[in-house]
PDB file of C-alpha atoms in Angstrom:
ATOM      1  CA  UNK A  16     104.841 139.869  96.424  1.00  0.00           C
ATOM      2  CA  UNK A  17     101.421 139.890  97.651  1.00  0.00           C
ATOM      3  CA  UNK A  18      98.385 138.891  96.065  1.00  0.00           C
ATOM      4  CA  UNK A  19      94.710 138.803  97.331  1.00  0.00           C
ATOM      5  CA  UNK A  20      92.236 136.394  97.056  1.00  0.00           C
ATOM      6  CA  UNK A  21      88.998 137.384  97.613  1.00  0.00           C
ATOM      7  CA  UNK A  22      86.389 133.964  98.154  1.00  0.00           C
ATOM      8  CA  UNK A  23      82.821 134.348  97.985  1.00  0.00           C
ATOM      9  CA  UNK A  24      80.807 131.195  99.477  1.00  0.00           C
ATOM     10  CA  UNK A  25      77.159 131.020  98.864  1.00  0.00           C
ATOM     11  CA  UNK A  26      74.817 128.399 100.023  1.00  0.00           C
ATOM     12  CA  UNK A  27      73.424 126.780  96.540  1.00  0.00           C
ATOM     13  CA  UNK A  28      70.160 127.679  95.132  1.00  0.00           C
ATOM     14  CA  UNK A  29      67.962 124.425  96.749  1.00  0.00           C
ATOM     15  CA  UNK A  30      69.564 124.691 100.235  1.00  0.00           C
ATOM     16  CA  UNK A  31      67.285 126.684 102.655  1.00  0.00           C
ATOM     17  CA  UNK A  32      68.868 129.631 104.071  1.00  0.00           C
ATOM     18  CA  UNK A  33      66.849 130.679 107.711  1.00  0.00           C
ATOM     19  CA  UNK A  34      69.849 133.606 108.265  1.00  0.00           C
ATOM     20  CA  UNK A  35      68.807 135.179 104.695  1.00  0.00           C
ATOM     21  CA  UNK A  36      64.902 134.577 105.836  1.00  0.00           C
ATOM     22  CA  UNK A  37      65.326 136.325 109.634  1.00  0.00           C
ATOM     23  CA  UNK A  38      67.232 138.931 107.118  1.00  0.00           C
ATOM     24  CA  UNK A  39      64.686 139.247 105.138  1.00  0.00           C
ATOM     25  CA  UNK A  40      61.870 139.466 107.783  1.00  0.00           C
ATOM     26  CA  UNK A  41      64.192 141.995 109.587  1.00  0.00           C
ATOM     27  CA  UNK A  42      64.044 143.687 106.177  1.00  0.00           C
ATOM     28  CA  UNK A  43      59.734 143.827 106.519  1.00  0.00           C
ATOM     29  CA  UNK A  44      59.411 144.791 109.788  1.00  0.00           C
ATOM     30  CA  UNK A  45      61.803 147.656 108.924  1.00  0.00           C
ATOM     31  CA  UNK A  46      59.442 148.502 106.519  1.00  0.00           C
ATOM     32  CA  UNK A  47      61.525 147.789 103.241  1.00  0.00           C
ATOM     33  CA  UNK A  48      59.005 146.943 100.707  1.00  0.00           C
ATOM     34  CA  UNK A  49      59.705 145.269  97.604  1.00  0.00           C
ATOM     35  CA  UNK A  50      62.505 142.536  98.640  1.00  0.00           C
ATOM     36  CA  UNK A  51      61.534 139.236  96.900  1.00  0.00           C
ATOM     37  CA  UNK A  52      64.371 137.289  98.143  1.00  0.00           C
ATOM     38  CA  UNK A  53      67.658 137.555 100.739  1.00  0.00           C
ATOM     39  CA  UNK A  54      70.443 135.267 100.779  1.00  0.00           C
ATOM     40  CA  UNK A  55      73.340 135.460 103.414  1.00  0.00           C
ATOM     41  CA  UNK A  56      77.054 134.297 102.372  1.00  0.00           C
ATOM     42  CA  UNK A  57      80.161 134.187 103.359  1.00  0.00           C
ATOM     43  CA  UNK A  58      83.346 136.641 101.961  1.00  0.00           C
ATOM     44  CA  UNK A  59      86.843 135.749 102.916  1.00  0.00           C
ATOM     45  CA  UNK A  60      89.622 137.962 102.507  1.00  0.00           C
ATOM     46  CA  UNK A  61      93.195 135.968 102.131  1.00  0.00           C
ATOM     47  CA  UNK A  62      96.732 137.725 101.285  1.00  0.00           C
ATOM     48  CA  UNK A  63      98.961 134.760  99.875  1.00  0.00           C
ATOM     49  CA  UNK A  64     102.753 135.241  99.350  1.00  0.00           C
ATOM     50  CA  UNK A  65     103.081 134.114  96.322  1.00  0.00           C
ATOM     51  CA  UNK A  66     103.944 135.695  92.687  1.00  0.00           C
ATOM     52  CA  UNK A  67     102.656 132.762  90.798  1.00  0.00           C
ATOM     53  CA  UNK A  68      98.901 133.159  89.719  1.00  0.00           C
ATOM     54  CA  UNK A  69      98.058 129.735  88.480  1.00  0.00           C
ATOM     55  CA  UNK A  70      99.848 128.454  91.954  1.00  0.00           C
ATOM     56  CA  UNK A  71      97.654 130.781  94.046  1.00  0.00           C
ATOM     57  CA  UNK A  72      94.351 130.111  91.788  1.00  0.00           C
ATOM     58  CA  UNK A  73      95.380 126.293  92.777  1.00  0.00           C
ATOM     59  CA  UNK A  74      96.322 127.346  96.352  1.00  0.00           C
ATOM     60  CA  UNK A  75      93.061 128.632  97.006  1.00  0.00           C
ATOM     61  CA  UNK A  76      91.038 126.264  95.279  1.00  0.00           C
ATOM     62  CA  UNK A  77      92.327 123.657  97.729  1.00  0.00           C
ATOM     63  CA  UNK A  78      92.053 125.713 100.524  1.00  0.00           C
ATOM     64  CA  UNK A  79      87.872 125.991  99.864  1.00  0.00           C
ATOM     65  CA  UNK A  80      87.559 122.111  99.065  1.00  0.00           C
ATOM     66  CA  UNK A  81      89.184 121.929 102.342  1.00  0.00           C
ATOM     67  CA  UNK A  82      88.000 124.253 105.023  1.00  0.00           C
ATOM     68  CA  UNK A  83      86.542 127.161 103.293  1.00  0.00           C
ATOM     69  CA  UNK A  84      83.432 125.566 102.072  1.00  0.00           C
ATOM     70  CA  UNK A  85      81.539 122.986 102.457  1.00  0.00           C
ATOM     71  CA  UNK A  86      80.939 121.558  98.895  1.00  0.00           C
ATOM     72  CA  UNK A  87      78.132 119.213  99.710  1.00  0.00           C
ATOM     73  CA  UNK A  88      75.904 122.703  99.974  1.00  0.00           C
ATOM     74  CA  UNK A  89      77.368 125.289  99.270  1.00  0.00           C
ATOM     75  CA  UNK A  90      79.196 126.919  96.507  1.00  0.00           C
ATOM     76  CA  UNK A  91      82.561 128.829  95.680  1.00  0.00           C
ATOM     77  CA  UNK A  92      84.264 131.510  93.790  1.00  0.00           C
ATOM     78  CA  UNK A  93      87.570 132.668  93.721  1.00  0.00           C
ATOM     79  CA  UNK A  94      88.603 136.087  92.565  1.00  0.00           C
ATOM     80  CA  UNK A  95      92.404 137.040  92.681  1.00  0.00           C
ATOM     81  CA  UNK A  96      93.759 140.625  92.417  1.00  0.00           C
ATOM     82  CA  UNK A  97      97.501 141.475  93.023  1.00  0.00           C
TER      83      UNK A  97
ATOM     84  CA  UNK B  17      61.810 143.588  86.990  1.00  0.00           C
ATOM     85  CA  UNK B  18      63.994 142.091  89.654  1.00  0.00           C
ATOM     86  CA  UNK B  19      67.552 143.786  90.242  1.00  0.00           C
ATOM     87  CA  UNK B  20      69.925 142.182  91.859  1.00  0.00           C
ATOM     88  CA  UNK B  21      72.033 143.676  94.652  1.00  0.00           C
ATOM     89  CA  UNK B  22      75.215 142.318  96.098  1.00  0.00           C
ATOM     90  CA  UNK B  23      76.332 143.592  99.790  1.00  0.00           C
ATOM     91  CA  UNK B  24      79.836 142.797 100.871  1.00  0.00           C
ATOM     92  CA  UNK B  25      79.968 143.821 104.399  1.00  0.00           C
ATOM     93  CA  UNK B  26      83.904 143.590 105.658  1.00  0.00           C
ATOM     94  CA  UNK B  27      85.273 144.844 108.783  1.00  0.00           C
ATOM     95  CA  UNK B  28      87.384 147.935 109.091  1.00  0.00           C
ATOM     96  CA  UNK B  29      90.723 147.404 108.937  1.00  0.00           C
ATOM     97  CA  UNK B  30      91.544 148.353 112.625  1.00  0.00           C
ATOM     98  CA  UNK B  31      89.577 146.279 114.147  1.00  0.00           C
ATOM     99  CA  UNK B  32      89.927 142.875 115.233  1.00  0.00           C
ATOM    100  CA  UNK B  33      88.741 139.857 113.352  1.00  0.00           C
ATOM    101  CA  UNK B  34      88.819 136.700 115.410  1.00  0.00           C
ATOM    102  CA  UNK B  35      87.437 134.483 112.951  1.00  0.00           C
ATOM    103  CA  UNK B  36      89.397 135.189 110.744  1.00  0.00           C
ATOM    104  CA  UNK B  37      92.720 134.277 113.157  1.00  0.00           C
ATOM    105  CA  UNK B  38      90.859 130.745 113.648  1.00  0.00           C
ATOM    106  CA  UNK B  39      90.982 130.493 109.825  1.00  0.00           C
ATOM    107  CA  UNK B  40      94.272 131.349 109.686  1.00  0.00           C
ATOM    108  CA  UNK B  41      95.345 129.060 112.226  1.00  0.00           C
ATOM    109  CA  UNK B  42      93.135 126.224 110.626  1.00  0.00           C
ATOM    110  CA  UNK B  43      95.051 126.402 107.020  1.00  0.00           C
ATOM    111  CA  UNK B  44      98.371 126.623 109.163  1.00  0.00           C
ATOM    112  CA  UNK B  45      97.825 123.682 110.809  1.00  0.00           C
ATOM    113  CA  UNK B  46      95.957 122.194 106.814  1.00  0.00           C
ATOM    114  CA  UNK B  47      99.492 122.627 105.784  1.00  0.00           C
ATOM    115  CA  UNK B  48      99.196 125.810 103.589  1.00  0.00           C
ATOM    116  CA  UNK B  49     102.096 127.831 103.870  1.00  0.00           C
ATOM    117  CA  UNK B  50     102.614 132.026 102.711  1.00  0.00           C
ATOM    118  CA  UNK B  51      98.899 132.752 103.935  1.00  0.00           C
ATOM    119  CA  UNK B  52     100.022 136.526 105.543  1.00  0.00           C
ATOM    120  CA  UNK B  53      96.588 137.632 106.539  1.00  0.00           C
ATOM    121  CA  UNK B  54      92.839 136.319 106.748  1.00  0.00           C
ATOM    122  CA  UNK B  55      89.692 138.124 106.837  1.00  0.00           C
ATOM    123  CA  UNK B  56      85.924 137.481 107.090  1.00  0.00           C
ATOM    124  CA  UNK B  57      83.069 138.973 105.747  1.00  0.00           C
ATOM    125  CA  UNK B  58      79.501 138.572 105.005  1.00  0.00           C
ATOM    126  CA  UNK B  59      77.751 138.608 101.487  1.00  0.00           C
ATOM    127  CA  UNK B  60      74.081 139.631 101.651  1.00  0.00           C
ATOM    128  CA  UNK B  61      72.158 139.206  97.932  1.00  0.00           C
ATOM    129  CA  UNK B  62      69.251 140.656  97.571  1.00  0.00           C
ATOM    130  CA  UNK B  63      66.623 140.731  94.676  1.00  0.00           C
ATOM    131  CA  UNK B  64      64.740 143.933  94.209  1.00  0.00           C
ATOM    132  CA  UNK B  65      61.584 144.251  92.687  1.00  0.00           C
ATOM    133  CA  UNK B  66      62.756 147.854  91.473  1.00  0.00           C
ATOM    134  CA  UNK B  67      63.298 149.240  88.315  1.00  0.00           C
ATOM    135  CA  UNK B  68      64.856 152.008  89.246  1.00  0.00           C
ATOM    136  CA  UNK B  69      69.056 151.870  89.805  1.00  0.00           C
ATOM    137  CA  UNK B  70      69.386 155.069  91.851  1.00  0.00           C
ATOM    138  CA  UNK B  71      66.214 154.453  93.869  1.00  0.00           C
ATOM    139  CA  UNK B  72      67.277 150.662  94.327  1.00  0.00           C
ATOM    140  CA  UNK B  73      70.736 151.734  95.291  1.00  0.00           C
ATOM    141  CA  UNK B  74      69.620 154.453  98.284  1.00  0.00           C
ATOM    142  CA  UNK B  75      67.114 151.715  99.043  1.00  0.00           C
ATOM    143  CA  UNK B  76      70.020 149.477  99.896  1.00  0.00           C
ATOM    144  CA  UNK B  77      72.070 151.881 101.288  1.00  0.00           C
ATOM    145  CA  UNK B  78      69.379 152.704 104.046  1.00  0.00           C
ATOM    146  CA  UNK B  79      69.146 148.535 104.474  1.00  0.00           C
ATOM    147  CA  UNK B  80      73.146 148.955 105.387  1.00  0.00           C
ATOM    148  CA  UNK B  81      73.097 151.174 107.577  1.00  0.00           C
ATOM    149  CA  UNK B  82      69.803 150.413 109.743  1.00  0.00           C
ATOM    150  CA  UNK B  83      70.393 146.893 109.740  1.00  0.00           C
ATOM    151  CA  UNK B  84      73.005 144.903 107.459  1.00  0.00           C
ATOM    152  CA  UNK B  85      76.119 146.303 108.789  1.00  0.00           C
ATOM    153  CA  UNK B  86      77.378 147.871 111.855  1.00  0.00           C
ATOM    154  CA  UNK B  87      78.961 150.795 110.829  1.00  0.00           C
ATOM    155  CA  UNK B  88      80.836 151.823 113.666  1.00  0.00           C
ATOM    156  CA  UNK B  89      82.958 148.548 113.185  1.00  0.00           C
ATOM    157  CA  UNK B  90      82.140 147.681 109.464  1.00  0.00           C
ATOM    158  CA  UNK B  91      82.166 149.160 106.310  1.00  0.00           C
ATOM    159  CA  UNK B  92      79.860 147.547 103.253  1.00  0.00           C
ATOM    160  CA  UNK B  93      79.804 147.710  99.293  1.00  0.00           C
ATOM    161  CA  UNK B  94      77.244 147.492  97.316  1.00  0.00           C
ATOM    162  CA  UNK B  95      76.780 145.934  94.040  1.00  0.00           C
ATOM    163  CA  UNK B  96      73.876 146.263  91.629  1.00  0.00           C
ATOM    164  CA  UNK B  97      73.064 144.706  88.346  1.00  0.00           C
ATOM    165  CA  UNK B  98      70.097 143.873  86.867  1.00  0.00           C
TER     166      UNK B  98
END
């Protein structure tokens, strides 16, 4: 069986985040008006073969202390659907 | 009032995702086993000094498609809440 994980990684709140800023300014020049703040993340998309939730929720969970985020900056959530 | 908005912009399904192999191939080689498919996307959160949901929500929508995603290769989501 299949189940998806679907990991959000955002920077955390007192990191500065120039890609959400150039977004932002993008944003003004474009003339969008009323935009008090932009922050850019990262969304990763995994299918895991595995029936076991708490396994995958573990799985996962490694997998972004690992390689998928860097924890020092930024932070993580997993959200599983099967 | 501020509303937030949440854009998940993911590639369409057809079309190639290159980072996401190298992710793939990273875990692989991490040691996690039964990871069938990886895909990346990009998170955009925005606060909106709108009160407004259905003028903050076509107000986004016009963000996605004149600059946050690339339509012909992406497709985005938007989440609001307040």
């Amino acid at each position: 069986m299949i189940m998806k994980a679907r990991v959000t990684v955002t920077l955390k709140t007192d990191v500065l985040d120039p890609q959400g800023k150039a977004i932002h300014g993008a944003l003004a020049t474009l003339g969008f008006e009323g935009v008090d703040s932009v922050r850019q993340g990262k969304l990763i998309e995994l299918e895991l073969d595995e029936t076991d939730r708490d396994e995958a929720k573990r799985k996962v969970e490694a997998m972004c202390e690992k390689l998928l985020a860097n924890t020092v900056i930024e932070n993580y959530a997993i959200d599983l659907s099967n």
